[in-house]
Amino acid sequence: MSKTMIEKVDEVLETEVCAADQKMINLFGRLNNRKHELMREKKAKQEDLEKATDSQDDLFIADDDSKFKYSMGEAFLEVNKEDAESLIEKYINKLEEDIKKIDSDINDINEKHKELKVILYAKFKNSINLEE
Amino acid sequence: MATITNADPYKILFEQDIKTATNIPMVTFISNVEEFVKDKDVENVFKQLQEAYQKYKFFESKLSNNISMLTQRSKQLQESLDIVDHVENKSNESFSVQYELSEGVYSSAQVNEPKSIYLWLGANVMLEYSFEEAREVLRKNKDTVDRQLSESIQDLGFVKDQITTTDVNVSRVYNYDIIQKRKLKLSGKTEEEEK
């Protein structure tokens, strides 16, 4: 009984954290924070994209001689239908591009997380919790 | 005209080692807990670690706010650049603008064949620029802001690492303390059994 307990204690002691482990843990934490930031950003941009797409549809059915107020910075510029279509298409393309980049970054983080998890779980097993 | 895209400042977070932030001390990694705790009162060790943790949390909060402010500023400057491009494209036309007088209050203005643009420089100063000059000024300002943003992101990455390291330090000292107490209890029992 006594020997068994002592051995268990020694088992715990054996999984000592070295400097290299700490660096991997830090990297995991940093990237995890960034991943959650990116997910929030993506959600916001998807909402913007939905509004922009709705606007584009409304624009399509509007009278050809209509004038529109396009928001730029803190002002609204009066533009004709053709210009409005051009500006909103440009805006939509930018949003889609941004979302694509966010997906790419999240994918990179997931890859790195996978690598780090393999290494860290192999060493620490149940002693470590790498929640994402 | 294509927008110049800056390199992603967040790529720094993928580095194994983040450069040390100026004015913020680095946590010393505890390579051997037993050596570290020897001749020290464990309660004092925890207290010191907790104080360090709070300091890094303060830095984290400050840097996060700074990053939000700089991100917003960079976005505004990009919007200004877009407006300059748009107005230049209209330099042979007339168009109207609704500009903000106060929160939610707008007035209308007619712009006839614009040849120049005015930039508000602060301190009650506004200067007239050609379109190219205005772009130059705005781009220079944006580059400055983007550089500051990159530095803040790097610093924040460093601070988050210190927070994580401190967290792990606390866990290791705590686990070590538990084990020591368990050993004491065990050795006490062992002695009793021998009697």
Short mmCIF file of N, CA and C in Angstrom, two decimals, chain A residues 2 5-6 9 12-13 16-19 22-27 30-31 33-34 37 69 72-79 83 87 101 105 108-109 112, chain B residues 8 10-18 29 31 33 79 82-83 86 90 95-100 106 157 160-161 164-165 168 172 179 182-183 186 193:
data_model
loop_
_atom_site.label_atom_id
_atom_site.label_comp_id
_atom_site.label_asym_id
_atom_site.label_seq_id
_atom_site.Cartn_x
_atom_site.Cartn_y
_atom_site.Cartn_z
N SER A 2 1.80 1.31 0.94
CA SER A 2 2.67 2.48 1.03
C SER A 2 3.52 2.62 -0.22
N MET A 5 1.56 3.95 -3.26
CA MET A 5 1.28 5.39 -3.21
C MET A 5 2.52 6.19 -3.55
N ILE A 6 3.67 5.76 -3.03
CA ILE A 6 4.91 6.48 -3.30
C ILE A 6 5.22 6.45 -4.78
N VAL A 9 3.15 8.91 -6.69
CA VAL A 9 3.67 10.26 -6.51
C VAL A 9 4.84 10.50 -7.45
N VAL A 12 3.82 11.22 -11.03
CA VAL A 12 3.42 12.61 -11.27
C VAL A 12 4.66 13.49 -11.42
N LEU A 13 5.64 13.27 -10.56
CA LEU A 13 6.85 14.08 -10.60
C LEU A 13 7.60 13.93 -11.92
N GLU A 16 7.79 16.39 -15.64
CA GLU A 16 8.28 17.72 -15.35
C GLU A 16 8.20 18.57 -16.61
N VAL A 17 7.89 19.86 -16.43
CA VAL A 17 7.78 20.78 -17.56
C VAL A 17 9.15 21.40 -17.84
N CYS A 18 9.62 21.28 -19.07
CA CYS A 18 10.88 21.93 -19.43
C CYS A 18 10.58 23.21 -20.23
N ALA A 19 11.62 23.99 -20.49
CA ALA A 19 11.45 25.28 -21.16
C ALA A 19 10.84 25.12 -22.56
N GLN A 22 7.17 24.65 -22.25
CA GLN A 22 6.51 25.91 -21.93
C GLN A 22 6.31 26.75 -23.18
N LYS A 23 7.29 26.74 -24.07
CA LYS A 23 7.18 27.52 -25.31
C LYS A 23 6.04 27.00 -26.17
N MET A 24 5.90 25.68 -26.23
CA MET A 24 4.82 25.10 -27.03
C MET A 24 3.46 25.44 -26.42
N ILE A 25 3.40 25.37 -25.09
CA ILE A 25 2.15 25.71 -24.40
C ILE A 25 1.79 27.17 -24.66
N ASN A 26 2.80 28.04 -24.62
CA ASN A 26 2.58 29.47 -24.90
C ASN A 26 2.06 29.68 -26.31
N LEU A 27 2.70 28.99 -27.26
CA LEU A 27 2.30 29.13 -28.66
C LEU A 27 0.86 28.67 -28.84
N ARG A 30 -1.49 31.40 -27.38
CA ARG A 30 -1.52 32.58 -28.25
C ARG A 30 -2.41 32.36 -29.46
N LEU A 31 -2.19 31.23 -30.12
CA LEU A 31 -2.94 30.93 -31.35
C LEU A 31 -4.41 30.66 -31.05
N ASN A 33 -6.15 32.13 -28.67
CA ASN A 33 -6.75 33.46 -28.54
C ASN A 33 -7.04 34.06 -29.90
N ARG A 34 -6.05 33.95 -30.81
CA ARG A 34 -6.19 34.53 -32.14
C ARG A 34 -7.32 33.86 -32.92
N GLU A 37 -10.57 35.30 -31.88
CA GLU A 37 -10.70 36.64 -32.46
C GLU A 37 -11.16 36.54 -33.91
N LYS A 69 -27.54 57.40 -51.91
CA LYS A 69 -26.59 57.96 -50.95
C LYS A 69 -25.68 56.83 -50.46
N MET A 72 -19.57 56.82 -47.06
CA MET A 72 -18.11 56.76 -47.14
C MET A 72 -17.56 57.52 -45.95
N GLY A 73 -16.92 56.82 -45.05
CA GLY A 73 -16.42 57.48 -43.85
C GLY A 73 -17.59 58.06 -43.08
N GLU A 74 -17.55 59.36 -42.84
CA GLU A 74 -18.60 60.00 -42.05
C GLU A 74 -19.59 60.76 -42.93
N ALA A 75 -19.49 60.59 -44.25
CA ALA A 75 -20.36 61.33 -45.16
C ALA A 75 -21.14 60.39 -46.06
N PHE A 76 -22.18 60.93 -46.68
CA PHE A 76 -22.92 60.18 -47.69
C PHE A 76 -22.72 60.88 -49.03
N LEU A 77 -22.22 60.15 -50.01
CA LEU A 77 -22.03 60.72 -51.34
C LEU A 77 -23.20 60.34 -52.22
N GLU A 78 -23.68 61.32 -52.98
CA GLU A 78 -24.77 61.02 -53.91
C GLU A 78 -24.16 60.39 -55.17
N VAL A 79 -24.66 59.21 -55.52
CA VAL A 79 -24.14 58.52 -56.69
C VAL A 79 -25.29 58.02 -57.55
N ASP A 83 -22.77 53.82 -60.65
CA ASP A 83 -21.67 53.97 -59.68
C ASP A 83 -21.97 53.19 -58.40
N LEU A 87 -19.60 50.41 -56.78
CA LEU A 87 -19.06 50.56 -55.42
C LEU A 87 -19.45 49.39 -54.53
N LYS A 101 -9.57 34.96 -46.41
CA LYS A 101 -8.30 35.05 -45.69
C LYS A 101 -8.46 34.56 -44.25
N ASP A 105 -6.45 31.60 -42.37
CA ASP A 105 -5.72 31.77 -41.11
C ASP A 105 -6.19 30.78 -40.05
N ASP A 108 -4.72 27.47 -40.79
CA ASP A 108 -3.31 27.42 -40.38
C ASP A 108 -3.19 27.16 -38.88
N ILE A 109 -4.03 27.85 -38.11
CA ILE A 109 -4.00 27.69 -36.65
C ILE A 109 -4.40 26.27 -36.27
N LYS A 112 -1.51 23.95 -36.81
CA LYS A 112 -0.48 24.12 -35.78
C LYS A 112 -0.94 23.51 -34.46
N ASP B 8 0.23 40.91 -43.09
CA ASP B 8 -0.60 40.61 -41.93
C ASP B 8 0.23 40.72 -40.65
N TYR B 10 -0.53 39.90 -37.77
CA TYR B 10 -0.80 38.82 -36.82
C TYR B 10 0.03 37.57 -37.09
N LYS B 11 0.79 37.57 -38.19
CA LYS B 11 1.63 36.41 -38.49
C LYS B 11 2.68 36.19 -37.41
N ILE B 12 3.04 37.28 -36.70
CA ILE B 12 4.03 37.18 -35.63
C ILE B 12 3.63 36.16 -34.57
N LEU B 13 2.31 35.94 -34.42
CA LEU B 13 1.82 35.05 -33.37
C LEU B 13 2.16 33.59 -33.64
N PHE B 14 2.57 33.29 -34.88
CA PHE B 14 2.94 31.91 -35.22
C PHE B 14 4.40 31.60 -34.87
N GLU B 15 5.15 32.62 -34.49
CA GLU B 15 6.56 32.40 -34.15
C GLU B 15 6.68 31.59 -32.87
N GLN B 16 7.69 30.71 -32.83
CA GLN B 16 7.92 29.94 -31.61
C GLN B 16 8.34 30.87 -30.48
N ASP B 17 9.18 31.85 -30.81
CA ASP B 17 9.62 32.84 -29.82
C ASP B 17 9.18 34.22 -30.27
N ILE B 18 8.50 34.93 -29.39
CA ILE B 18 8.15 36.31 -29.70
C ILE B 18 9.17 37.23 -29.06
N PHE B 29 11.39 31.26 -16.31
CA PHE B 29 10.88 29.90 -16.33
C PHE B 29 11.49 29.12 -15.16
N SER B 31 12.86 26.08 -13.98
CA SER B 31 13.33 24.82 -14.56
C SER B 31 13.24 23.67 -13.55
N VAL B 33 11.29 23.03 -9.86
CA VAL B 33 10.41 23.58 -8.83
C VAL B 33 11.00 23.37 -7.44
N GLU B 79 -10.45 54.46 -45.25
CA GLU B 79 -11.69 55.06 -45.77
C GLU B 79 -11.40 56.42 -46.40
N ASP B 82 -9.91 55.96 -49.72
CA ASP B 82 -10.94 55.56 -50.68
C ASP B 82 -11.73 56.77 -51.16
N ILE B 83 -12.01 57.70 -50.23
CA ILE B 83 -12.77 58.90 -50.59
C ILE B 83 -11.97 59.78 -51.55
N HIS B 86 -12.19 58.30 -54.91
CA HIS B 86 -13.52 58.48 -55.48
C HIS B 86 -13.73 59.90 -55.98
N LYS B 90 -14.17 61.86 -59.90
CA LYS B 90 -15.30 62.74 -60.22
C LYS B 90 -14.84 64.17 -60.51
N PHE B 95 -21.35 66.70 -58.01
CA PHE B 95 -22.16 65.77 -57.22
C PHE B 95 -22.43 66.38 -55.86
N SER B 96 -23.41 65.83 -55.17
CA SER B 96 -23.72 66.37 -53.85
C SER B 96 -23.32 65.39 -52.76
N VAL B 97 -23.10 65.94 -51.58
CA VAL B 97 -22.63 65.18 -50.43
C VAL B 97 -23.46 65.57 -49.22
N GLN B 98 -23.81 64.61 -48.39
CA GLN B 98 -24.37 64.93 -47.08
C GLN B 98 -23.28 64.70 -46.05
N TYR B 99 -22.89 65.75 -45.36
CA TYR B 99 -21.83 65.63 -44.37
C TYR B 99 -22.41 65.85 -42.98
N GLU B 100 -21.76 65.28 -41.98
CA GLU B 100 -22.29 65.30 -40.62
C GLU B 100 -21.92 66.61 -39.91
N TYR B 106 -27.22 66.07 -40.47
CA TYR B 106 -26.48 66.19 -41.72
C TYR B 106 -26.92 67.40 -42.52
N GLY B 157 1.31 39.59 -27.77
CA GLY B 157 1.66 38.17 -27.87
C GLY B 157 2.66 37.80 -26.79
N LYS B 160 0.86 37.77 -23.37
CA LYS B 160 0.04 36.56 -23.21
C LYS B 160 0.90 35.36 -22.88
N ASP B 161 2.11 35.30 -23.46
CA ASP B 161 3.03 34.22 -23.13
C ASP B 161 3.45 34.28 -21.66
N THR B 164 0.59 32.96 -19.61
CA THR B 164 0.51 31.50 -19.69
C THR B 164 1.61 30.85 -18.86
N THR B 165 2.83 31.39 -18.96
CA THR B 165 3.95 30.84 -18.20
C THR B 165 3.70 30.97 -16.71
N VAL B 168 1.22 28.36 -15.58
CA VAL B 168 1.85 27.04 -15.47
C VAL B 168 2.75 26.99 -14.23
N ARG B 172 2.46 24.27 -11.19
CA ARG B 172 3.57 23.38 -10.84
C ARG B 172 3.95 23.52 -9.38
N ILE B 179 2.20 17.40 -3.32
CA ILE B 179 2.98 16.17 -3.25
C ILE B 179 3.82 16.13 -1.98
N ARG B 182 1.65 15.36 0.92
CA ARG B 182 1.24 13.96 0.85
C ARG B 182 2.38 13.06 1.36
N LYS B 183 3.60 13.41 0.96
CA LYS B 183 4.76 12.63 1.39
C LYS B 183 4.93 12.70 2.91
N LEU B 186 2.40 10.58 4.51
CA LEU B 186 2.74 9.19 4.24
C LEU B 186 3.87 8.72 5.15
N GLU B 193 3.15 2.68 11.44
CA GLU B 193 3.05 1.26 11.11
C GLU B 193 4.23 0.47 11.66
#
